[in-house]
Each structure stands twice: as C-alpha cells, then as structure tokens.
Amino acid sequence: MKLCIALDLPSAEENLALAESLKEYNIWMKIGFRAYIRDGKPFIKSLKKINPNFKLFLDLKLYDIPNTMADAAEEIAKLGIEMFNIHASAGEVAMRTVMDRLSTYKKRPLVLAVTALTSFDEKNFSSIYGKSIDEKAQEFAKMSYKNGLDGVVCSTFESQAIKTITSNNFLTLCPGIRPFGEDAGDQQRVANLELAKEQYVDFPVIGRPIYRDKNPKEKVEKILSIIEQ
Ligand code: C5P
C-alpha cells in the first residue's frame, strides 16, 4: 500500500509548504484540477525539486473522443509525472487509443480509469449508467483491465472484488479514507486504514485528515507506520 496525499490546499505556496514538510518521505502526491489549472507545469517542477523521489499523480480525469484523449495523454507523459487518469465511461476505443499511443514511451506513466464518482448516489448513477454503482464499477474495471490500463479509481469497498475479477496486480486507488476515523466531511462512504488494508487497496488517497491536522508530519508518520506493518 502506498500513501497518496491530495494536495488540495488553496494556494501553491501552501501545497509546497506541505510538501516541503514531508520531503523526507518518498510518498505519492495527487495534483487535482484546481492546483494544475492554477499552478500548471511549474508546480510539478517545484514538487520534484523539493524531492525528486516524490511520485506524482495527475488527477485530471480525461474524457473526450479517443484521439483527443490520446493527444492529451501524450502531453501528460511529457510532464514527468508517474500516474494519471481517464474516465472509464469514455469507452474501450478511447482506452486502447490512449494505451497504444503511450506504448511508444520508454517510461510511460501508470494509467487508471475512474469507475464511479463518489458524489453519485444510486438513483442519479443509474439514471445515467442504467446499472447499480457496484455492478457498473466492476464492469468498468474489467473493461479497463482488458484494454491494458494499470488500474482503477474506486471506493475502498469495491477494491477486493475488483481485484478478484481482474488481477491482484491490477491497481486500486481509493479516496474517502479516514485513517483513524477522522471527520468524513463531504465524503459519503469512508473507510479507515485497516479496512483499506483488508481490501488490498494499493493507493489510499488522503487529503484533509493530513493537511488539516495540526501536525501533518506526525500524522503521515503514523499512517506510514500502519501501512508498512
Ligand atoms: O480530503 P479528502 O481526503 O476527502 O480528499 C480526497 C481527494 O480525493 C480529493 O482530492 C477529492 O477530490 C478526490 N476524489 C474523491 N472521490 C473521487 C475522486 C477523487 O474524493 N471519486
């Protein structure tokens, strides 16, 4: 299991200060829409300058026609990040086109597919996808595996089932983790670290429980001690 911290603070300065305070750990960091749109490539460079061994996950959830997605994937591959994601609902052709295009890169980033956004409830989800979240998430995971992606973004509660129907090596990245039962905030289905371990989650994504803690470094150490057990 590898800790991935969501860099969701309101400014580049605050995100970089957090990264600076954690520079001794070779952890993963998630760069989302807000940070990337605002701070762009220089932000990636700054993070790598703080610790070249930080691993970066660019969470831009690509969704477009296959060729446009592959063009974007190629530009992302040039950024020097280690992982990014697309929407599984973009479909099989998009998945294959992205993976084919990236196959020309000697060291390509890992590619994950978003199965179901956690903001959906069952009713709204099925009005769009025509199936339950569980069923569709598994279908999307199978599709992603078959088309050569490295893993999926899913909820902790789906992680083990997804590995069972794909492969133990197929990665699961799961937001909504409250390591020690912290406040859920706006997350609906939260899980603690123990459950994430039981569910074989590869990347627990943790934001507020770390950056809102009065001592983020101590919190990270505590999390790592459990992850590494
Ligand atoms: O602060 P918290 O630990 O809830 O942060 C979770 C992070 O994961 C946020 O950056 C959020 O946008 C992201 N995320 C999520 N649910 C998804 C996909 C991404 O919470 N399905």
Tab-separated table of C-alpha atoms and ligand atoms in Angstrom:
chain	number	residue	atom	x	y	z
A	1	MET	CA	0.000	0.000	0.000
A	2	LYS	CA	1.325	3.448	-0.936
A	3	LEU	CA	0.154	6.654	0.662
A	4	CYS	CA	-1.072	9.318	-1.784
A	5	ILE	CA	-1.658	12.775	-0.343
A	6	ALA	CA	-4.205	15.056	-2.035
A	7	LEU	CA	-2.635	18.497	-2.495
A	8	ASP	CA	-5.933	20.360	-2.177
A	9	LEU	CA	-4.808	23.452	-0.281
A	10	PRO	CA	-5.975	26.829	-1.632
A	11	SER	CA	-2.624	28.057	-2.948
A	12	ALA	CA	0.584	26.755	-4.493
A	13	GLU	CA	2.531	28.194	-1.567
A	14	GLU	CA	0.535	26.186	0.966
A	15	ASN	CA	0.769	22.974	-1.072
A	16	LEU	CA	4.509	23.435	-1.494
A	17	ALA	CA	4.978	24.172	2.205
A	18	LEU	CA	3.155	20.915	2.985
A	19	ALA	CA	5.370	19.039	0.504
A	20	GLU	CA	8.475	20.685	1.994
A	21	SER	CA	7.490	19.499	5.483
A	22	LEU	CA	7.179	15.948	4.126
A	23	LYS	CA	10.246	15.896	1.897
A	24	GLU	CA	11.965	13.049	3.734
A	25	TYR	CA	9.220	10.622	2.666
A	26	ASN	CA	9.125	9.180	-0.849
A	27	ILE	CA	5.356	9.346	-0.997
A	28	TRP	CA	2.782	9.909	-3.733
A	29	MET	CA	1.050	13.239	-4.178
A	30	LYS	CA	-2.166	13.930	-6.040
A	31	ILE	CA	-2.436	17.076	-8.140
A	32	GLY	CA	-6.053	17.839	-8.969
A	33	PHE	CA	-7.901	20.239	-11.283
A	34	ARG	CA	-7.549	23.277	-9.087
A	35	ALA	CA	-3.826	23.008	-8.485
A	36	TYR	CA	-2.997	22.052	-12.074
A	37	ILE	CA	-5.183	24.680	-13.722
A	38	ARG	CA	-3.816	27.362	-11.433
A	39	ASP	CA	-0.193	26.324	-10.987
A	40	GLY	CA	0.493	24.108	-14.041
A	41	LYS	CA	3.849	22.717	-15.074
A	42	PRO	CA	5.951	24.933	-12.772
A	43	PHE	CA	4.138	23.357	-9.799
A	44	ILE	CA	5.199	19.875	-10.930
A	45	LYS	CA	8.778	21.115	-11.289
A	46	SER	CA	8.698	22.696	-7.819
A	47	LEU	CA	7.472	19.470	-6.228
A	48	LYS	CA	10.185	17.440	-7.943
A	49	LYS	CA	12.744	19.985	-6.823
A	50	ILE	CA	11.678	19.529	-3.196
A	51	ASN	CA	12.134	15.759	-3.520
A	52	PRO	CA	12.869	14.137	-6.904
A	53	ASN	CA	11.510	10.883	-5.465
A	54	PHE	CA	8.044	12.249	-4.827
A	55	LYS	CA	5.714	10.339	-7.134
A	56	LEU	CA	3.034	12.480	-8.753
A	57	PHE	CA	-0.498	11.512	-9.713
A	58	LEU	CA	-2.172	13.987	-12.068
A	59	ASP	CA	-5.902	13.677	-11.384
A	60	LEU	CA	-7.399	15.307	-14.490
A	61	LYS	CA	-9.925	12.551	-15.372
A	62	LEU	CA	-9.694	12.825	-19.158
A	63	TYR	CA	-12.933	12.327	-21.074
A	64	ASP	CA	-13.170	13.161	-24.787
A	65	ILE	CA	-13.031	11.491	-28.183
A	66	PRO	CA	-10.254	8.850	-28.385
A	67	ASN	CA	-7.784	10.833	-30.485
A	68	THR	CA	-8.107	13.949	-28.330
A	69	MET	CA	-7.597	11.851	-25.200
A	70	ALA	CA	-4.505	10.194	-26.690
A	71	ASP	CA	-3.093	13.615	-27.650
A	72	ALA	CA	-3.605	14.811	-24.076
A	73	ALA	CA	-2.147	11.587	-22.650
A	74	GLU	CA	0.965	12.121	-24.717
A	75	GLU	CA	1.385	15.660	-23.419
A	76	ILE	CA	0.868	14.360	-19.872
A	77	ALA	CA	3.553	11.718	-20.434
A	78	LYS	CA	5.996	14.538	-21.219
A	79	LEU	CA	5.327	16.260	-17.896
A	80	GLY	CA	7.397	13.785	-15.893
A	81	ILE	CA	4.560	12.631	-13.654
A	82	GLU	CA	4.126	8.977	-12.651
A	83	MET	CA	0.360	8.403	-12.925
A	84	PHE	CA	-2.782	9.984	-14.407
A	85	ASN	CA	-6.383	9.004	-15.012
A	86	ILE	CA	-9.155	8.917	-17.584
A	87	HIS	CA	-12.892	8.253	-17.276
A	88	ALA	CA	-13.773	4.601	-17.926
A	89	SER	CA	-17.032	5.784	-19.485
A	90	ALA	CA	-15.013	7.261	-22.364
A	91	GLY	CA	-15.058	3.632	-23.559
A	92	GLU	CA	-12.872	0.851	-24.888
A	93	VAL	CA	-11.692	2.582	-28.054
A	94	ALA	CA	-10.523	5.568	-26.017
A	95	MET	CA	-8.714	3.247	-23.584
A	96	ARG	CA	-6.947	1.388	-26.384
A	97	THR	CA	-6.050	4.555	-28.258
A	98	VAL	CA	-4.526	6.108	-25.136
A	99	MET	CA	-2.571	2.960	-24.245
A	100	ASP	CA	-1.363	2.452	-27.840
A	101	ARG	CA	-0.117	5.996	-28.023
A	102	LEU	CA	1.690	5.713	-24.694
A	103	SER	CA	3.305	2.426	-25.662
A	104	THR	CA	5.872	4.355	-27.699
A	105	TYR	CA	7.178	5.925	-24.488
A	106	LYS	CA	10.036	4.079	-22.785
A	107	LYS	CA	8.832	5.111	-19.346
A	108	ARG	CA	5.140	5.815	-19.519
A	109	PRO	CA	3.039	6.944	-16.550
A	110	LEU	CA	0.586	4.499	-14.977
A	111	VAL	CA	-2.958	4.969	-16.306
A	112	LEU	CA	-6.025	4.494	-14.125
A	113	ALA	CA	-9.711	4.699	-15.048
A	114	VAL	CA	-12.335	6.366	-12.898
A	115	THR	CA	-15.192	3.889	-12.386
A	116	ALA	CA	-17.914	5.765	-10.469
A	117	LEU	CA	-17.562	9.227	-8.989
A	118	THR	CA	-18.201	9.048	-5.259
A	119	SER	CA	-20.538	12.034	-5.450
A	120	PHE	CA	-23.222	9.883	-7.152
A	121	ASP	CA	-25.991	8.256	-5.183
A	122	GLU	CA	-27.556	5.084	-6.633
A	123	LYS	CA	-30.541	6.905	-8.132
A	124	ASN	CA	-28.558	9.523	-10.022
A	125	PHE	CA	-25.939	6.980	-11.047
A	126	SER	CA	-28.446	4.527	-12.524
A	127	SER	CA	-30.302	7.311	-14.341
A	128	ILE	CA	-27.095	7.887	-16.317
A	129	TYR	CA	-25.477	4.440	-16.451
A	130	GLY	CA	-28.548	2.199	-16.154
A	131	LYS	CA	-26.955	-0.031	-13.524
A	132	SER	CA	-26.057	-0.069	-9.846
A	133	ILE	CA	-22.761	1.539	-8.836
A	134	ASP	CA	-21.272	-1.805	-7.789
A	135	GLU	CA	-22.215	-3.592	-10.962
A	136	LYS	CA	-21.051	-0.804	-13.255
A	137	ALA	CA	-17.811	-0.243	-11.330
A	138	GLN	CA	-16.950	-3.918	-11.810
A	139	GLU	CA	-17.878	-3.777	-15.492
A	140	PHE	CA	-15.679	-0.692	-15.972
A	141	ALA	CA	-12.836	-2.377	-14.082
A	142	LYS	CA	-12.995	-5.461	-16.325
A	143	MET	CA	-13.049	-3.235	-19.405
A	144	SER	CA	-10.048	-1.249	-18.162
A	145	TYR	CA	-8.095	-4.410	-17.380
A	146	LYS	CA	-8.878	-5.953	-20.760
A	147	ASN	CA	-7.701	-2.823	-22.562
A	148	GLY	CA	-4.334	-2.628	-20.844
A	149	LEU	CA	-4.857	0.035	-18.200
A	150	ASP	CA	-2.948	-0.296	-14.937
A	151	GLY	CA	-5.841	0.084	-12.526
A	152	VAL	CA	-8.925	1.974	-11.452
A	153	VAL	CA	-10.122	4.687	-9.113
A	154	CYS	CA	-12.840	3.121	-6.978
A	155	SER	CA	-14.195	3.096	-3.461
A	156	THR	CA	-12.412	1.067	-0.801
A	157	PHE	CA	-15.485	-1.139	-0.539
A	158	GLU	CA	-15.061	-2.281	-4.164
A	159	SER	CA	-11.304	-2.827	-4.179
A	160	GLN	CA	-11.097	-6.512	-3.319
A	161	ALA	CA	-13.962	-7.550	-5.623
A	162	ILE	CA	-12.314	-5.672	-8.486
A	163	LYS	CA	-9.036	-7.499	-7.913
A	164	THR	CA	-10.884	-10.821	-7.815
A	165	ILE	CA	-12.445	-10.271	-11.242
A	166	THR	CA	-9.306	-8.763	-12.818
A	167	SER	CA	-5.922	-9.494	-11.228
A	168	ASN	CA	-4.164	-8.966	-7.908
A	169	ASN	CA	-1.745	-6.752	-9.816
A	170	PHE	CA	-4.496	-4.507	-11.147
A	171	LEU	CA	-4.169	-1.333	-9.087
A	172	THR	CA	-6.881	0.248	-6.975
A	173	LEU	CA	-6.683	3.873	-5.890
A	174	CYS	CA	-9.279	4.836	-3.308
A	175	PRO	CA	-10.237	8.262	-1.992
A	176	GLY	CA	-12.517	8.705	1.006
A	177	ILE	CA	-10.020	7.302	3.517
A	178	ARG	CA	-10.225	8.490	7.083
A	179	PRO	CA	-7.148	6.734	8.514
A	180	PHE	CA	-8.186	6.806	12.145
A	181	GLY	CA	-11.902	7.582	11.849
A	182	GLU	CA	-11.495	11.351	11.374
A	183	ASP	CA	-14.384	13.594	10.315
A	184	ALA	CA	-15.844	12.390	6.990
A	185	GLY	CA	-16.542	15.933	5.707
A	186	ASP	CA	-18.467	15.625	2.443
A	187	GLN	CA	-17.392	12.015	1.752
A	188	GLN	CA	-20.245	9.510	1.860
A	189	ARG	CA	-18.635	6.104	2.175
A	190	VAL	CA	-15.476	6.486	4.219
A	191	ALA	CA	-13.107	3.718	5.271
A	192	ASN	CA	-10.230	3.617	7.730
A	193	LEU	CA	-6.733	2.306	7.024
A	194	GLU	CA	-7.441	-1.132	8.492
A	195	LEU	CA	-10.299	-1.650	6.060
A	196	ALA	CA	-8.204	-0.311	3.194
A	197	LYS	CA	-5.593	-2.946	4.052
A	198	GLU	CA	-8.171	-5.709	4.245
A	199	GLN	CA	-9.492	-4.629	0.854
A	200	TYR	CA	-5.965	-4.683	-0.688
A	201	VAL	CA	-6.142	-1.015	-1.651
A	202	ASP	CA	-2.912	-0.058	-3.427
A	203	PHE	CA	-3.207	3.717	-3.081
A	204	PRO	CA	-5.228	5.216	-0.240
A	205	VAL	CA	-5.773	8.887	-1.177
A	206	ILE	CA	-5.847	11.105	1.888
A	207	GLY	CA	-6.355	14.846	1.895
A	208	ARG	CA	-8.000	16.702	4.769
A	209	PRO	CA	-7.072	14.214	7.536
A	210	ILE	CA	-3.442	15.115	6.767
A	211	TYR	CA	-3.369	18.750	5.693
A	212	ARG	CA	-5.942	19.868	8.261
A	213	ASP	CA	-4.103	18.090	11.090
A	214	LYS	CA	-2.193	20.396	13.426
A	215	ASN	CA	0.897	18.289	12.772
A	216	PRO	CA	0.737	16.808	9.243
A	217	LYS	CA	4.218	15.284	9.515
A	218	GLU	CA	3.338	13.363	12.659
A	219	LYS	CA	0.115	12.202	11.017
A	220	VAL	CA	1.965	10.983	7.936
A	221	GLU	CA	4.427	9.085	10.123
A	222	LYS	CA	1.572	7.431	11.970
A	223	ILE	CA	-0.095	6.467	8.682
A	224	LEU	CA	3.162	5.128	7.225
A	225	SER	CA	3.817	3.024	10.313
A	226	ILE	CA	0.490	1.284	9.760
A	227	ILE	CA	0.907	0.966	6.007
A	228	GLU	CA	4.352	-0.555	6.385
A	229	GLN	CA	3.341	-3.075	9.046
B	1	C5P	O1	-9.828	15.462	1.816
B	1	C5P	P1	-10.140	14.083	1.311
B	1	C5P	O2	-9.293	13.010	1.976
B	1	C5P	O3	-11.608	13.762	1.321
B	1	C5P	O4	-9.657	14.143	-0.208
B	1	C5P	C1	-9.968	13.182	-1.170
B	1	C5P	C2	-9.424	13.590	-2.505
B	1	C5P	O5	-9.817	12.620	-3.470
B	1	C5P	C3	-9.945	14.918	-3.029
B	1	C5P	O6	-8.894	15.499	-3.798
B	1	C5P	C4	-11.104	14.543	-3.920
B	1	C5P	O7	-11.318	15.476	-4.939
B	1	C5P	C5	-10.578	13.239	-4.518
B	1	C5P	N1	-11.585	12.318	-5.049
B	1	C5P	C6	-12.648	11.864	-4.287
B	1	C5P	N2	-13.555	10.981	-4.850
B	1	C5P	C7	-13.379	10.563	-6.133
B	1	C5P	C8	-12.295	11.002	-6.882
B	1	C5P	C9	-11.408	11.900	-6.296
B	1	C5P	O8	-12.786	12.221	-3.133
B	1	C5P	N3	-14.212	9.676	-6.645
